[in-house]
């Protein structure tokens, strides 16, 4: 499948602090990829590199086959960008900003923008700077819908939004990208919102990729296991058993392994257990299970 | 596309342009009234003596007006771009980085030049009606240097504001103060003579600094 975004061996440091080394991934056309990671793992850094707002220490990043650091106007026209915090030209009102952007995009569709604006309880001449964060998010979303880009890059779209606006944003975006077969690269710190939107996830840990696969496979294969500890056995430490924790005599950990393989791993470590059971997880629970709570 | 960029820049600066025009008009009217007052109280002969024999400059209150106007336009045009890094939005528009930078600078320079020409026409008319050609020419060549300082102040303020790091911005501010000093070396009427062309060259050089600041912003330099 044709790749819209291709990053090869990206390495970036802030001073001496390594953000990641040799990060490689692709986003195929028509897929919605969510970049997940704890704070400080490099999500916004990656978004900045994709848009050419940051030069990585090494590695290549191509958008529609062009280096992200030197995108041509035609390629920029194919990319819709939502900056973290729904930043827009706050000195404009909703009519002015629509008039402004429409001049840059030949396929501009003002109808979806004004349809969304009609739902906001704002005066037509109200400046964006005087709007709530939720209202600003709708302005930014409406502008992206009007631009009708092939690729959407959404940096932490849920930042500052209440649950209602988050739901509204996700519902609109979901409907739009499925109907139009758009490619989306999205980050958010609220994983619940992502679960309803994304096809694939790329999970970053400090300095590396932990996982890149479809969320269907991830939540199907990655499980939480529990058992009751017997005779003060130690916590399991085998490879493939993530973040074991103990509360009184109940032990919990996460794994991609099947229950039979987990039993074998526990037996190899001579861990005495009883009542081993597993449960399937939501994307958020699976994310925390894989990356840990701390 | 250019119309849209002009529209955006105009939305940011329009109230401040009006303010500059009002302040400029007030300064010019004040200067004209003061000279009229001198005509009546000390007499034309006395005033001529002051201007011709003692090289007295009769419009000192105009000296810092262009500088103030240039700084104000630079600040009002670029601070909104730098707050929340909105310049990223501008740089994401389907225009090449250098072309967009040129449009932004050209807007400010053309706007200021238009305002300055307007005031120079007003001043030239007043001088033409009241003084000999030589005095008009001397006065305009003196104020020309100050108006050029306004363009330089605009460019240098944009250069400093769009620089993404304070580590570099502080030396840039100090350098800019030094570079602006070239426009205020002397108050002696028409003292700059042909060096005025040198000042125009300096302004062209200053404008190139901005490309570096904006490129540094674009490529992600930070403190």
XYZ file of C-alpha atoms in Angstrom:
517
model
C 0.000 0.000 0.000
C 1.195 3.503 -0.860
C 2.752 5.336 2.106
C 1.798 8.937 2.743
C 4.323 9.378 5.554
C 7.645 7.574 5.681
C 10.124 8.151 8.500
C 13.425 6.313 8.462
C 15.891 6.163 11.323
C 14.839 9.410 12.948
C 17.088 10.371 15.810
C 16.580 13.479 17.865
C 18.117 14.973 20.969
C 17.313 18.119 22.945
C 20.775 19.017 24.163
C 22.127 15.764 25.580
C 18.691 14.309 26.201
C 17.801 11.593 23.719
C 14.190 11.766 22.590
C 14.485 8.736 20.341
C 16.989 6.912 18.194
C 16.418 5.234 14.826
C 12.669 5.700 14.872
C 11.156 4.299 11.660
C 7.524 4.056 10.692
C 5.144 4.470 7.780
C 1.577 5.650 7.503
C -0.222 3.987 4.581
C -2.771 5.903 2.547
C -6.276 5.764 3.967
C -5.250 4.704 7.493
C -5.749 6.579 10.742
C -2.650 6.238 12.866
C -2.572 7.350 16.495
C 0.760 8.216 18.034
C 0.538 7.314 21.707
C 3.067 7.873 24.415
C 3.510 9.320 27.852
C 4.467 12.952 28.312
C 7.955 13.656 27.028
C 8.280 10.623 24.759
C 8.453 12.761 21.635
C 4.925 12.970 20.225
C 4.983 16.706 19.511
C 8.616 16.409 18.431
C 7.516 13.891 15.802
C 4.667 16.141 14.639
C 7.117 19.042 14.349
C 9.526 16.931 12.290
C 6.688 15.785 10.012
C 5.774 19.390 9.267
C 9.339 20.569 8.854
C 9.249 22.648 12.059
C 12.149 20.728 13.495
C 15.239 19.281 11.904
C 16.058 15.867 13.379
C 19.652 15.168 14.300
C 19.625 12.397 11.712
C 17.224 10.385 9.612
C 14.743 11.106 6.845
C 11.120 12.005 6.909
C 9.112 12.038 3.688
C 5.591 13.384 3.235
C 4.024 12.346 -0.069
C 7.586 11.482 -1.116
C 9.043 14.944 -0.352
C 11.459 15.710 2.486
C 9.395 17.250 5.282
C 11.969 20.018 5.764
C 11.345 21.360 2.245
C 7.727 20.718 1.355
C 6.562 22.294 -1.866
C 3.443 24.518 -1.807
C 1.490 21.800 -3.651
C 2.330 19.241 -0.990
C 1.546 21.651 1.852
C -1.850 22.171 0.218
C -2.506 18.418 0.608
C -1.832 18.495 4.361
C -4.228 19.800 6.997
C -2.536 20.710 10.254
C -4.098 21.104 13.670
C -1.602 22.623 16.074
C -1.689 21.582 19.741
C -4.213 23.716 21.609
C -6.250 24.474 18.446
C -4.094 27.503 17.776
C -5.467 29.776 15.091
C -5.252 33.442 14.158
C -7.097 34.680 17.232
C -7.288 38.280 15.980
C -9.739 37.171 13.284
C -13.419 36.323 13.568
C -14.995 33.251 11.967
C -15.846 35.028 8.716
C -12.462 36.692 8.370
C -10.537 33.473 8.958
C -12.648 31.572 6.413
C -12.144 34.333 3.866
C -8.403 34.302 4.542
C -7.785 30.559 4.203
C -10.112 30.115 1.226
C -7.653 32.044 -0.952
C -4.957 29.390 -0.538
C -6.899 26.235 -1.329
C -8.534 25.732 -4.748
C -10.791 22.941 -3.418
C -12.021 25.037 -0.487
C -15.474 23.972 0.727
C -16.986 26.576 2.948
C -20.280 24.695 3.554
C -18.968 22.205 6.157
C -17.211 25.079 7.934
C -20.316 27.227 8.215
C -22.415 24.186 9.098
C -20.157 23.603 12.085
C -20.065 27.311 12.961
C -23.859 27.480 12.965
C -23.831 25.050 15.903
C -21.679 27.359 18.002
C -23.444 29.974 20.046
C -21.231 32.829 18.954
C -21.783 36.204 17.346
C -20.636 36.320 13.680
C -18.112 39.071 14.470
C -16.817 37.541 17.691
C -13.061 37.248 17.626
C -11.518 33.812 18.039
C -9.518 35.141 20.997
C -12.817 35.627 22.869
C -14.029 32.092 22.279
C -13.809 29.159 24.672
C -11.303 26.394 23.985
C -14.140 24.157 22.793
C -15.394 26.768 20.358
C -11.869 27.334 19.066
C -11.514 23.590 18.476
C -14.616 23.691 16.285
C -13.214 26.605 14.287
C -9.960 24.697 13.729
C -11.873 21.540 12.804
C -14.165 23.451 10.436
C -11.167 24.973 8.668
C -9.610 21.553 8.152
C -12.877 20.174 6.770
C -13.125 23.144 4.399
C -9.533 22.687 3.251
C -10.354 19.047 2.463
C -6.738 17.806 2.639
C -5.607 14.292 1.809
C -3.576 13.996 4.989
C -4.608 15.375 8.377
C -2.075 15.892 11.136
C -3.775 16.505 14.464
C -1.564 17.325 17.428
C -3.270 16.597 20.760
C -6.727 17.538 19.531
C -8.322 16.841 22.917
C -6.176 19.344 24.831
C -8.382 21.628 26.911
C -11.679 20.205 25.645
C -14.539 19.074 27.853
C -16.055 15.612 27.185
C -18.849 17.021 25.011
C -16.514 18.880 22.669
C -14.128 15.920 22.558
C -16.975 13.661 21.506
C -18.156 16.202 18.932
C -14.662 16.497 17.495
C -14.144 12.729 17.280
C -17.583 12.095 15.778
C -17.104 14.719 13.080
C -13.585 13.585 12.311
C -14.580 9.929 12.237
C -17.417 10.531 9.837
C -15.244 12.700 7.611
C -12.158 10.475 7.353
C -14.164 7.262 6.791
C -16.380 8.819 4.132
C -13.510 10.474 2.264
C -10.803 7.817 2.778
C -8.426 10.330 4.364
C -5.094 9.553 5.942
C -4.709 10.809 9.506
C -1.769 11.080 11.873
C -3.070 11.989 15.299
C -1.825 12.377 18.859
C -3.870 12.819 21.985
C -3.246 12.326 25.659
C -6.791 11.002 26.085
C -6.616 7.458 24.785
C -10.370 6.850 25.080
C -10.911 9.402 22.306
C -8.330 7.719 20.119
C -9.969 4.326 20.477
C -13.011 5.584 18.591
C -10.957 7.188 15.839
C -7.794 5.279 14.965
C -7.056 2.134 12.957
C -3.427 1.693 13.973
C -1.385 2.786 16.932
C 2.264 3.627 17.291
C 3.263 3.540 20.942
C 6.392 5.451 21.918
C 8.374 4.875 25.047
C 11.339 6.973 26.106
C 13.764 6.629 23.201
C 12.045 3.923 21.171
C 8.901 2.470 19.595
C 7.193 -0.070 21.826
C 4.573 -1.166 19.360
C 3.101 -0.440 15.948
C 0.032 -2.419 14.955
C -3.689 -2.181 14.426
C -5.650 -1.454 17.583
C -7.931 -4.400 16.825
C -4.951 -6.749 17.081
C -3.491 -4.920 20.049
C -6.595 -5.035 22.259
C -7.313 -8.620 21.124
C -3.824 -9.967 21.904
C -2.683 -7.888 24.853
C -4.282 -9.075 28.085
C -4.167 -8.431 31.793
C -3.456 -11.491 33.928
C -4.181 -12.005 37.627
C -3.251 -14.727 40.021
C -3.244 -15.329 43.714
C 0.230 -15.580 45.136
C 1.092 -18.726 47.066
C 3.750 -19.050 49.774
C 5.193 -15.558 49.263
C 6.418 -16.261 45.733
C 8.343 -13.430 44.013
C 6.849 -11.291 41.236
C 7.237 -12.796 37.750
C 10.081 -11.223 35.760
C 10.047 -13.141 32.470
C 10.366 -11.472 29.095
C 6.942 -10.698 27.680
C 5.325 -10.136 31.087
C 4.868 -6.407 31.480
C 4.777 -4.361 34.690
C 3.923 -6.941 37.353
C 2.344 -5.436 40.467
C 1.281 -6.887 43.751
C -1.498 -5.747 46.052
C -1.560 -7.974 49.148
C -1.542 -11.505 47.694
C -3.035 -10.557 44.330
C -0.527 -10.260 41.469
C -1.324 -8.544 38.192
C 0.680 -8.141 34.988
C 0.111 -7.717 31.256
C 1.223 -9.807 28.314
C 0.810 -10.666 24.650
C 1.309 -14.339 25.562
C -1.514 -16.854 25.601
C -2.578 -18.219 28.993
C -0.777 -21.514 28.354
C 2.468 -19.683 27.578
C 2.054 -17.546 30.700
C 1.606 -20.656 32.834
C 4.799 -22.110 31.344
C 6.662 -18.868 32.060
C 5.493 -18.859 35.689
C 6.407 -22.511 36.132
C 9.876 -21.928 34.664
C 10.421 -19.330 37.378
C 9.039 -21.659 40.054
C 6.338 -19.197 40.970
C 3.529 -20.782 42.906
C 0.161 -19.387 41.905
C -3.515 -20.089 41.978
C -6.563 -18.812 40.113
C -4.683 -17.510 37.055
C -7.111 -15.598 34.865
C -6.977 -13.093 32.055
C -9.164 -10.254 30.846
C -9.358 -8.240 27.654
C -8.718 -4.519 27.894
C -9.750 -1.189 26.485
C -7.103 0.652 24.462
C -6.375 2.926 27.420
C -5.915 0.004 29.804
C -3.750 -1.801 27.259
C -1.651 1.344 26.752
C -1.059 1.700 30.504
C -0.394 -2.032 30.780
C 2.281 -1.807 28.087
C 3.929 1.464 29.125
C 3.425 1.248 32.894
C 1.807 3.694 35.257
C 4.960 5.657 36.015
C -3.031 34.652 -2.341
C -1.077 37.892 -1.916
C -4.368 39.667 -1.265
C -5.103 37.184 1.542
C -1.701 37.785 3.147
C -2.194 41.552 2.939
C -5.657 41.071 4.461
C -4.244 39.137 7.432
C -1.462 41.648 8.041
C -3.926 44.518 7.741
C -6.234 42.949 10.344
C -3.326 42.852 12.792
C -2.017 46.326 12.162
C -4.958 48.494 11.057
C -5.734 50.139 14.428
C -2.051 50.855 14.965
C -1.704 52.342 11.487
C -4.593 54.677 12.344
C -2.872 55.517 15.636
C 0.412 56.281 13.832
C -1.382 58.535 11.339
C -3.103 60.393 14.179
C 0.122 60.796 16.155
C 1.967 61.911 12.986
C -0.716 64.447 12.168
C -0.638 65.741 15.741
C 3.170 66.142 15.631
C 3.054 67.901 12.261
C 0.238 70.232 13.319
C 2.108 71.014 16.537
C 5.295 71.751 14.551
C 3.449 73.982 12.063
C 1.714 75.891 14.870
C 5.021 76.354 16.693
C 6.676 77.745 13.543
C 3.655 79.975 12.903
C 3.957 81.216 16.451
C 7.655 81.970 15.881
C 6.802 83.837 12.684
C 4.443 86.053 14.565
C 6.463 86.603 17.727
C 10.088 86.678 16.624
C 9.526 87.631 12.983
C 10.449 85.897 9.735
C 13.832 87.576 9.512
C 14.858 86.233 12.904
C 13.673 82.741 11.994
C 15.534 82.829 8.673
C 18.647 83.889 10.515
C 18.289 80.944 12.854
C 17.818 78.480 10.001
C 20.349 79.825 7.480
C 23.138 81.273 9.611
C 22.951 79.149 12.746
C 21.860 75.865 11.107
C 18.950 75.557 13.475
C 16.559 72.729 12.574
C 12.947 73.752 12.958
C 11.237 70.327 13.145
C 12.998 68.563 16.045
C 9.764 66.972 17.235
C 9.679 64.799 14.086
C 12.948 63.092 14.980
C 11.704 59.954 16.753
C 8.265 59.689 15.180
C 9.350 57.389 12.287
C 11.362 55.245 14.697
C 8.310 54.858 16.922
C 6.101 54.081 13.879
C 8.524 51.426 12.577
C 8.795 49.723 15.954
C 5.036 49.765 16.463
C 4.307 48.156 13.095
C 7.044 45.560 13.626
C 5.669 44.654 17.051
C 1.999 44.577 16.053
C 2.695 42.574 12.924
C 4.982 39.962 14.449
C 4.113 39.546 18.137
C 0.731 37.928 17.275
C 2.647 35.522 15.013
C 5.043 34.540 17.768
C 2.463 34.147 20.556
C 1.602 30.425 20.703
C 3.995 30.013 17.724
C 1.285 31.054 15.256
C 4.001 31.626 12.697
C 3.776 27.851 12.185
C 0.322 28.409 10.709
C 1.705 31.027 8.355
C 4.605 28.790 7.376
C 2.205 25.909 6.730
C 0.336 27.932 4.104
C 1.098 26.712 0.568
C 3.777 29.317 -0.115
C 7.535 28.804 0.024
C 9.261 29.974 3.209
C 11.353 32.698 1.575
C 8.438 33.934 -0.528
C 6.228 34.184 2.554
C 8.990 36.007 4.449
C 9.322 38.445 1.547
C 5.569 39.093 1.531
C 5.539 39.767 5.285
C 8.459 42.202 5.092
C 7.135 43.861 1.943
C 3.802 44.507 3.646
C 5.440 46.378 6.526
C 7.867 48.299 4.331
C 5.218 49.362 1.815
C 2.792 50.336 4.573
C 5.370 52.451 6.397
C 6.718 53.990 3.195
C 3.191 55.012 2.209
C 2.548 56.648 5.583
C 5.941 58.341 5.528
C 5.447 59.656 1.971
C 2.091 61.056 3.057
C 3.714 63.007 5.881
C 6.577 64.120 3.661
C 4.086 65.527 1.168
C 2.367 67.434 3.985
C 5.713 68.721 5.234
C 6.968 69.597 1.750
C 3.765 71.526 1.031
C 4.103 73.518 4.243
C 7.766 74.242 3.547
C 7.105 75.168 -0.072
C 4.466 77.693 1.002
C 6.641 79.307 3.655
C 10.325 78.875 2.833
C 12.821 79.049 0.004
C 13.581 75.903 -1.999
C 17.005 75.458 -0.383
C 15.487 75.328 3.109
C 12.806 72.918 1.923
C 15.458 70.635 0.401
C 17.674 70.768 3.516
C 14.749 70.007 5.814
C 13.481 67.104 3.710
C 16.938 65.569 3.402
C 17.266 65.748 7.201
C 13.866 64.165 7.836
C 14.546 61.566 5.121
C 17.248 60.057 7.348
C 14.772 59.877 10.232
C 12.166 58.251 8.010
C 14.781 55.744 6.894
C 15.415 55.057 10.591
C 11.712 54.118 10.805
C 12.138 51.506 8.074
C 15.303 50.231 9.764
C 13.514 50.084 13.138
C 10.732 48.065 11.524
C 13.134 45.551 9.972
C 15.271 45.213 13.081
C 12.249 44.775 15.348
C 10.955 41.986 13.079
C 14.452 40.480 13.071
C 14.499 40.408 16.890
C 10.887 39.319 17.431
C 10.962 36.402 14.994
C 14.198 35.039 16.423
C 13.046 31.922 18.320
C 15.606 31.848 21.154
C 16.336 34.425 23.856
C 19.971 33.335 23.788
C 20.208 34.805 20.293
C 17.483 37.440 20.637
C 19.310 39.448 23.303
C 22.494 39.883 21.210
C 20.215 40.678 18.255
C 18.559 43.479 20.253
C 21.943 44.917 21.231
C 23.156 44.689 17.633
C 19.956 46.361 16.421
C 20.405 49.272 18.836
C 23.912 49.753 17.479
C 22.720 49.551 13.867
C 19.936 52.058 14.539
C 22.498 54.438 15.990
C 23.855 55.021 12.446
C 20.685 56.983 11.719
C 21.119 59.346 14.686
C 24.812 60.200 14.584
C 24.154 63.922 14.139
C 21.211 66.348 14.168
C 22.991 68.849 11.935
C 20.662 69.673 8.995
C 21.362 67.629 5.854
C 24.564 66.351 7.452
C 24.282 62.858 5.921
C 24.409 64.135 2.311
C 25.247 61.297 -0.062
C 25.689 58.920 2.885
C 21.893 58.751 2.858
C 22.289 56.287 -0.032
C 24.541 54.267 2.277
C 21.698 54.194 4.793
C 19.368 52.816 2.122
C 21.946 50.100 1.470
C 22.048 49.368 5.215
C 18.277 48.928 5.220
C 18.525 46.423 2.397
C 21.152 44.532 4.380
C 18.997 44.617 7.556
C 16.090 43.086 5.648
C 18.170 39.969 4.923
C 18.591 39.318 8.671
C 14.893 38.477 8.951
C 15.204 35.508 6.607
C 17.683 34.004 9.029
C 15.456 34.534 12.093
C 12.409 33.053 10.383
C 14.412 30.115 9.043
C 15.691 29.451 12.560
C 12.105 29.512 13.841
C 10.946 27.252 11.031
C 13.622 24.650 11.656
C 12.887 24.475 15.359
C 15.658 26.293 17.203
C 14.716 26.743 20.849
C 16.245 27.748 24.179
